[in-house]
Tab-separated table of C-alpha atoms in Angstrom:
chain	number	residue	atom	x	y	z
F	1	MET	CA	5.732	-11.809	-4.329
F	2	GLU	CA	5.359	-8.916	-6.789
F	3	LEU	CA	1.577	-8.765	-7.066
F	4	PHE	CA	1.543	-6.608	-10.204
F	5	ASP	CA	3.600	-9.269	-11.992
F	6	LEU	CA	1.213	-11.958	-10.716
F	7	TRP	CA	-1.879	-10.124	-11.968
F	8	ALA	CA	-0.201	-9.315	-15.282
F	9	GLY	CA	0.576	-13.001	-15.800
F	10	GLN	CA	-2.925	-14.014	-14.721
F	11	TYR	CA	-4.430	-11.955	-17.561
F	12	GLN	CA	-1.509	-12.234	-20.001
F	13	LEU	CA	-1.153	-8.474	-19.941
F	14	ASP	CA	0.209	-6.895	-23.111
F	15	SER	CA	3.884	-5.954	-22.746
F	16	GLN	CA	3.147	-2.387	-23.900
F	17	ILE	CA	0.678	-1.920	-21.041
F	18	PHE	CA	3.060	-3.524	-18.533
F	19	GLY	CA	5.868	-1.234	-19.661
F	20	ALA	CA	3.685	1.891	-19.576
F	21	ILE	CA	2.517	1.275	-15.985
F	22	THR	CA	6.082	0.536	-14.873
F	23	LEU	CA	7.333	3.738	-16.517
F	24	ALA	CA	4.525	5.846	-15.034
F	25	ASN	CA	5.312	4.720	-11.483
F	26	GLN	CA	9.014	5.343	-12.046
F	27	ARG	CA	8.270	8.885	-13.243
F	28	LEU	CA	6.181	9.580	-10.126
F	29	SER	CA	9.094	8.455	-7.958
F	30	GLU	CA	11.425	10.785	-9.841
F	31	ALA	CA	8.924	13.655	-9.589
F	32	ALA	CA	8.638	13.258	-5.808
F	33	ALA	CA	12.416	13.572	-5.494
F	34	VAL	CA	12.493	16.662	-7.761
F	35	MET	CA	9.729	18.357	-5.771
F	36	ASP	CA	11.546	17.705	-2.520
F	37	GLU	CA	14.865	19.091	-3.750
F	38	ALA	CA	13.554	22.226	-5.482
F	39	THR	CA	12.796	25.310	-3.408
F	40	GLU	CA	10.624	28.241	-4.356
F	41	SER	CA	13.756	30.251	-5.191
F	42	GLN	CA	15.309	27.429	-7.191
F	43	VAL	CA	12.506	26.239	-9.440
F	44	PRO	CA	14.199	24.376	-12.316
F	45	GLY	CA	13.289	24.904	-15.932
F	46	GLY	CA	12.054	22.410	-18.515
F	47	VAL	CA	10.340	19.246	-17.351
F	48	ASP	CA	11.442	19.731	-13.748
F	49	GLY	CA	9.886	23.188	-13.691
F	50	ALA	CA	6.561	21.794	-14.872
F	51	VAL	CA	6.686	19.106	-12.200
F	52	VAL	CA	7.277	21.581	-9.391
F	53	ARG	CA	4.103	23.467	-10.366
F	54	TRP	CA	2.062	20.619	-8.843
F	55	ARG	CA	4.097	20.171	-5.657
F	56	ASP	CA	1.182	21.113	-3.379
F	57	GLU	CA	-1.391	18.800	-4.966
F	58	PRO	CA	-2.404	15.490	-3.313
F	59	GLY	CA	-0.198	12.464	-3.805
F	60	VAL	CA	2.475	13.242	-6.370
F	61	ALA	CA	1.180	15.919	-8.774
F	62	GLY	CA	-2.377	14.674	-8.184
F	63	PHE	CA	-1.541	10.984	-8.803
F	64	TRP	CA	-1.645	8.236	-6.163
F	65	GLY	CA	-0.142	5.645	-8.504
F	66	PHE	CA	-0.676	3.504	-11.622
F	67	GLY	CA	-1.814	-0.108	-11.711
F	68	LEU	CA	-4.608	-2.502	-12.709
F	69	TRP	CA	-8.252	-2.131	-11.659
F	70	LEU	CA	-11.210	-4.488	-12.159
F	71	PRO	CA	-14.331	-2.555	-13.254
F	72	LYS	CA	-16.251	-5.814	-12.734
F	73	ARG	CA	-15.297	-8.886	-10.768
F	74	GLY	CA	-14.209	-11.634	-13.132
F	75	GLY	CA	-13.733	-9.221	-16.017
F	76	PRO	CA	-10.441	-8.140	-17.585
F	77	PRO	CA	-8.339	-5.586	-15.681
F	78	GLN	CA	-8.230	-1.967	-16.758
F	79	PRO	CA	-4.859	-0.165	-16.873
F	80	THR	CA	-5.558	2.664	-14.458
F	81	ALA	CA	-4.198	5.930	-13.123
F	82	PHE	CA	-5.352	6.392	-9.540
F	83	VAL	CA	-5.809	10.138	-9.142
F	84	ASP	CA	-7.080	12.632	-6.601
F	85	GLN	CA	-10.860	12.417	-6.261
F	86	ALA	CA	-11.192	16.000	-7.528
F	87	LEU	CA	-9.907	14.871	-10.935
F	88	ALA	CA	-12.068	11.815	-11.682
F	89	PRO	CA	-15.126	9.852	-10.458
F	90	VAL	CA	-14.770	6.796	-8.237
F	91	GLU	CA	-15.840	4.440	-11.043
F	92	GLY	CA	-13.530	6.097	-13.527
F	93	ARG	CA	-13.375	7.332	-17.099
F	94	PRO	CA	-10.825	7.157	-19.940
F	95	VAL	CA	-7.762	9.342	-19.407
F	96	ALA	CA	-7.892	10.328	-23.080
F	97	THR	CA	-11.061	12.336	-22.390
F	98	ASP	CA	-9.211	14.634	-19.972
F	99	GLU	CA	-6.723	16.973	-21.635
F	100	GLU	CA	-5.384	18.298	-18.327
F	101	THR	CA	-4.431	14.824	-17.094
F	102	VAL	CA	-2.861	13.880	-20.435
F	103	SER	CA	-0.769	17.062	-20.507
F	104	ARG	CA	0.275	16.509	-16.897
F	105	MET	CA	1.418	12.975	-17.686
F	106	ARG	CA	3.497	14.247	-20.595
F	107	ALA	CA	5.085	16.931	-18.420
F	108	LEU	CA	6.018	14.198	-15.933
F	109	GLY	CA	7.855	12.325	-18.692
F	110	MET	CA	5.296	9.588	-19.326
F	111	THR	CA	5.967	9.196	-23.025
F	112	PHE	CA	3.390	6.521	-23.871
F	113	ASP	CA	0.008	7.254	-25.484
F	114	PRO	CA	-2.771	6.761	-22.881
F	115	MET	CA	-5.323	5.971	-25.606
F	116	SER	CA	-3.190	3.218	-27.136
F	117	ILE	CA	-3.167	1.245	-23.866
F	118	GLY	CA	-6.759	2.074	-22.898
F	119	LEU	CA	-5.705	3.896	-19.724
F	120	TRP	CA	-8.472	4.896	-17.314
F	121	MET	CA	-8.421	7.227	-14.341
F	122	VAL	CA	-10.310	6.573	-11.110
F	123	GLY	CA	-10.705	9.078	-8.302
F	124	ARG	CA	-9.573	8.222	-4.787
F	125	GLY	CA	-9.230	10.123	-1.528
F	126	SER	CA	-6.001	10.269	0.423
F	127	PRO	CA	-4.947	6.734	1.480
F	128	THR	CA	-4.901	7.540	5.186
F	129	PRO	CA	-2.789	5.295	7.439
F	130	GLN	CA	-5.227	3.526	9.755
F	131	HIS	CA	-3.829	4.410	13.168
F	132	CYS	CA	-5.328	2.716	16.190
F	133	ALA	CA	-6.832	3.716	19.495
F	134	PRO	CA	-5.526	2.242	22.786
F	135	GLY	CA	-7.203	-0.828	24.228
F	136	GLN	CA	-7.317	-3.150	21.198
F	137	THR	CA	-3.754	-2.506	20.227
F	138	VAL	CA	-0.064	-2.653	20.754
F	139	THR	CA	1.148	0.730	21.974
F	140	VAL	CA	4.557	2.375	21.879
F	141	PRO	CA	5.170	5.910	23.186
F	142	GLY	CA	3.004	8.283	21.161
F	143	ARG	CA	1.614	5.698	18.704
F	144	SER	CA	-0.412	2.522	18.466
F	145	ALA	CA	-1.422	-0.128	15.931
F	146	THR	CA	-3.213	-3.477	15.687
F	147	LEU	CA	-1.260	-6.675	16.323
F	148	GLY	CA	-0.764	-8.850	13.246
F	149	CYS	CA	0.696	-12.322	12.786
F	150	ARG	CA	3.232	-14.366	14.723
F	151	VAL	CA	6.697	-14.391	13.158
F	152	THR	CA	10.230	-15.578	13.777
F	153	LEU	CA	13.026	-13.024	13.396
F	154	SER	CA	16.221	-13.765	11.469
F	155	ASN	CA	18.045	-14.293	14.798
F	156	GLY	CA	15.478	-16.884	15.924
F	157	ARG	CA	13.618	-14.673	18.410
F	158	VAL	CA	9.842	-14.994	18.481
F	159	ALA	CA	7.990	-11.835	17.496
F	160	ILE	CA	4.699	-10.427	16.338
F	161	SER	CA	3.982	-8.018	13.502
F	162	THR	CA	2.180	-4.698	13.409
F	163	ALA	CA	2.077	-1.621	11.175
F	164	GLY	CA	5.370	0.186	10.737
F	165	HIS	CA	3.727	3.608	10.914
F	166	GLY	CA	2.324	2.665	14.324
F	167	ALA	CA	5.721	1.680	15.750
F	168	ARG	CA	8.294	3.712	13.841
F	169	THR	CA	11.193	3.690	16.326
F	170	THR	CA	13.180	0.563	17.156
F	171	ASN	CA	14.025	-0.494	20.703
F	172	LEU	CA	10.962	1.184	22.213
F	173	ILE	CA	8.938	-0.847	24.711
F	174	ALA	CA	5.620	-2.165	23.335
F	175	ASP	CA	2.650	-2.922	25.536
F	176	VAL	CA	-0.927	-4.147	25.212
F	177	ALA	CA	-3.510	-2.716	27.624
F	178	GLY	CA	-0.722	-1.440	29.851
F	179	THR	CA	1.204	-4.724	30.015
F	180	ARG	CA	4.645	-4.923	28.449
F	181	ILE	CA	5.036	-7.568	25.719
F	182	GLY	CA	8.454	-6.729	24.259
F	183	ARG	CA	10.431	-4.178	22.244
F	184	VAL	CA	10.259	-2.981	18.637
F	185	ALA	CA	13.050	-4.898	16.884
F	186	HIS	CA	12.555	-3.699	13.307
F	187	SER	CA	10.431	-1.038	11.636
F	188	VAL	CA	9.958	0.555	8.226
F	189	CYS	CA	7.197	2.729	6.776
F	190	PRO	CA	6.756	5.383	4.061
F	191	GLN	CA	6.775	8.230	6.597
F	192	THR	CA	10.393	7.465	7.564
F	193	GLN	CA	11.705	7.179	3.992
F	194	THR	CA	13.067	9.867	1.696
F	195	PRO	CA	10.757	11.212	-1.051
F	196	GLY	CA	10.552	8.903	-4.051
F	197	THR	CA	11.297	5.699	-2.080
F	198	PRO	CA	8.781	2.793	-2.193
F	199	CYS	CA	8.943	0.519	0.845
F	200	ALA	CA	7.162	-1.849	3.216
F	201	ASP	CA	5.021	-0.721	6.158
F	202	ILE	CA	5.684	-3.174	8.971
F	203	ALA	CA	7.144	-3.346	12.452
F	204	LEU	CA	8.276	-6.519	14.213
F	205	ILE	CA	8.079	-6.668	17.997
F	206	ALA	CA	10.484	-9.093	19.669
F	207	LEU	CA	8.505	-10.626	22.510
F	208	ASP	CA	9.933	-10.746	26.015
F	209	ARG	CA	11.166	-14.203	26.907
F	210	ASN	CA	8.724	-14.437	29.824
F	211	HIS	CA	5.757	-13.194	27.799
F	212	GLN	CA	2.885	-15.684	27.557
F	213	GLU	CA	1.088	-15.428	24.226
F	214	GLY	CA	-2.670	-15.738	24.230
F	215	ALA	CA	-4.976	-17.354	21.684
F	216	HIS	CA	-4.127	-16.672	18.058
F	217	ARG	CA	-5.266	-17.555	14.548
F	218	ALA	CA	-3.634	-20.713	13.243
F	219	PHE	CA	-1.940	-19.440	10.095
F	220	GLN	CA	-0.556	-21.774	7.470
F	221	ALA	CA	1.642	-20.849	4.500
F	222	TYR	CA	1.567	-17.413	2.873
F	223	GLN	CA	-0.546	-17.139	-0.267
F	224	ALA	CA	-0.339	-14.277	-2.758
F	225	THR	CA	-3.504	-12.356	-3.671
F	226	SER	CA	-4.678	-12.839	-7.254
F	227	ALA	CA	-7.169	-10.597	-9.054
F	228	GLY	CA	-10.686	-11.010	-7.693
F	229	ASP	CA	-9.686	-13.215	-4.756
F	230	ASP	CA	-11.951	-13.370	-1.714
F	231	LEU	CA	-10.335	-11.809	1.341
F	232	LEU	CA	-10.880	-12.085	5.097
F	233	VAL	CA	-9.772	-8.868	6.822
F	234	ASN	CA	-9.257	-9.472	10.543
F	235	VAL	CA	-9.891	-6.026	12.039
F	236	PRO	CA	-10.517	-5.518	15.793
F	237	ALA	CA	-14.278	-5.129	15.211
F	238	GLY	CA	-14.402	-8.625	13.695
F	239	THR	CA	-13.515	-10.372	10.449
F	240	GLN	CA	-14.748	-8.513	7.354
F	241	GLN	CA	-15.165	-9.899	3.829
F	242	ALA	CA	-14.026	-8.197	0.628
F	243	TRP	CA	-12.374	-9.028	-2.678
F	244	ALA	CA	-9.222	-7.832	-4.420
F	245	ARG	CA	-10.195	-5.191	-6.975
F	246	ALA	CA	-6.947	-3.388	-7.835
F	247	VAL	CA	-3.182	-3.793	-7.646
F	248	LEU	CA	-0.620	-0.980	-7.524
F	249	PRO	CA	3.147	-1.527	-7.655
F	250	THR	CA	3.437	1.804	-5.806
F	251	LEU	CA	0.890	3.889	-3.871
F	252	TRP	CA	1.930	7.389	-2.835
F	253	LEU	CA	0.870	8.975	0.427
F	254	ASN	CA	2.324	12.365	-0.558
F	255	ARG	CA	5.422	13.854	-2.163
F	256	THR	CA	7.247	14.506	1.134
F	257	CYS	CA	7.933	10.881	2.079
F	258	GLY	CA	8.174	7.391	0.661
F	259	ALA	CA	5.381	5.221	-0.745
F	260	TRP	CA	3.735	1.877	-0.092
F	261	ALA	CA	5.045	-0.748	-2.499
F	262	ASN	CA	3.249	-3.890	-3.655
F	263	VAL	CA	-0.317	-3.197	-2.509
F	264	ILE	CA	-3.874	-4.128	-3.433
F	265	GLU	CA	-7.130	-2.327	-2.771
F	266	THR	CA	-10.410	-3.971	-1.847
F	267	ASP	CA	-13.741	-3.506	-3.616
F	268	HIS	CA	-15.112	-1.481	-0.659
F	269	HIS	CA	-13.732	-0.165	2.607
F	270	VAL	CA	-13.655	-2.708	5.429
F	271	SER	CA	-11.311	-0.880	7.790
F	272	VAL	CA	-11.590	2.240	9.881
F	273	GLN	CA	-9.254	4.498	11.792
F	274	GLY	CA	-7.616	2.015	14.112
F	275	ASP	CA	-7.060	-1.042	11.915
F	276	SER	CA	-3.514	-0.796	10.506
F	277	GLY	CA	-1.540	-3.977	11.108
F	278	SER	CA	-4.593	-6.237	10.926
F	279	THR	CA	-3.926	-9.497	9.122
F	280	VAL	CA	-5.613	-10.399	5.840
F	281	GLU	CA	-6.226	-13.910	4.546
F	282	VAL	CA	-6.997	-15.243	1.070
F	283	GLY	CA	-10.154	-17.263	0.531
F	284	THR	CA	-13.268	-17.823	2.585
F	285	THR	CA	-11.672	-20.100	5.178
F	286	VAL	CA	-8.991	-19.085	7.668
F	287	GLY	CA	-5.364	-20.056	7.448
F	288	HIS	CA	-3.664	-18.452	4.426
F	289	PRO	CA	-2.232	-15.023	5.331
F	290	THR	CA	-1.609	-12.680	2.425
F	291	GLY	CA	-0.964	-9.214	3.893
F	292	HIS	CA	-1.607	-6.506	6.463
F	293	VAL	CA	-3.926	-3.504	6.391
F	294	VAL	CA	-1.847	-0.343	5.955
F	295	ALA	CA	-4.319	2.368	4.890
F	296	GLY	CA	-7.806	3.139	3.631
F	297	ASP	CA	-10.345	5.756	2.659
F	298	ALA	CA	-14.096	5.937	2.133
F	299	VAL	CA	-14.139	3.483	-0.799
F	300	ARG	CA	-11.275	1.035	-0.206
F	301	THR	CA	-8.939	-0.652	2.225
F	302	VAL	CA	-5.283	-0.831	1.223
F	303	ILE	CA	-3.408	-4.079	1.939
F	304	GLN	CA	0.325	-4.658	1.551
F	305	ASP	CA	1.726	-8.042	0.556
F	306	LEU	CA	2.953	-10.054	3.559
F	307	ASP	CA	5.793	-11.837	1.772
F	308	TYR	CA	7.167	-8.489	0.615
F	309	GLN	CA	6.903	-7.041	4.118
F	310	LEU	CA	8.626	-9.912	5.910
F	311	GLY	CA	11.344	-9.961	3.255
F	312	TRP	CA	12.578	-6.574	4.435
F	313	PHE	CA	13.881	-8.165	7.625
F	314	ASN	CA	14.275	-11.834	6.611
F	315	ALA	CA	11.509	-12.825	9.016
F	316	ALA	CA	9.188	-15.826	8.631
F	317	ILE	CA	5.642	-16.717	9.640
F	318	ARG	CA	5.396	-19.073	12.601
F	319	PRO	CA	2.384	-21.291	13.238
């Protein structure tokens, strides 16, 4: 499910706003590729030259991504540029009041008028991948992440999900608390993608045939996250409650790798270092998985859509 499309339909978003946000994210993808290809001795002229000036700033030229943000729960969404926290306050302000940001957007090839679509900018820290510590986690050599939901692979093998950035290499043995459970069958994450490439962040561990699974949450059908939905975030410390405050078609980690596609952010942070791969459910009762934790910072937890993630490898939820 493309969550940005869902939210846009939910609020009957004006086509001009929809087009502007789509264009802005496309331009960031192009800028990341330009920055990667240009060297200090080969700085291009024109627009590309302007882009390369900001190659060392957070995200892509100081931007994490463009999307929709709810200033108040239940209120209309605000078209928003998510920028480095040095450029704007957490609760935001109109982009039109900041000449530097407007000029930077123009240099990046964002040809729309920020004032005409009511674009805001909100400050965010780096969306740090939430790596895990051993003991509560699935571990592969050198990395670890929280176990997610039970799935069936396209070849019929039973498997379990986790964060792609915690299990980046396929065929490695995965264990929990020192006991082997299987091997990494599939993995994808922004850190393994070329600059300018949005992607999923998920790994699927094919369980050994003699592995006995323990107790698990009884998941039902996937349900997409709509604006303002209640969320249950199942981190190792216990289930946390939050609500869906923003949606971003693309969220950039930095210019040197890929980006998370199809993500939402919560109204406050409910994850800590160690929670990537945790399952997230829609509503106030268990049973409807919607995504996995992939990142977070001091003010938000970042969740990627489950349907989008599983679609990368044609996997399916199993009860």
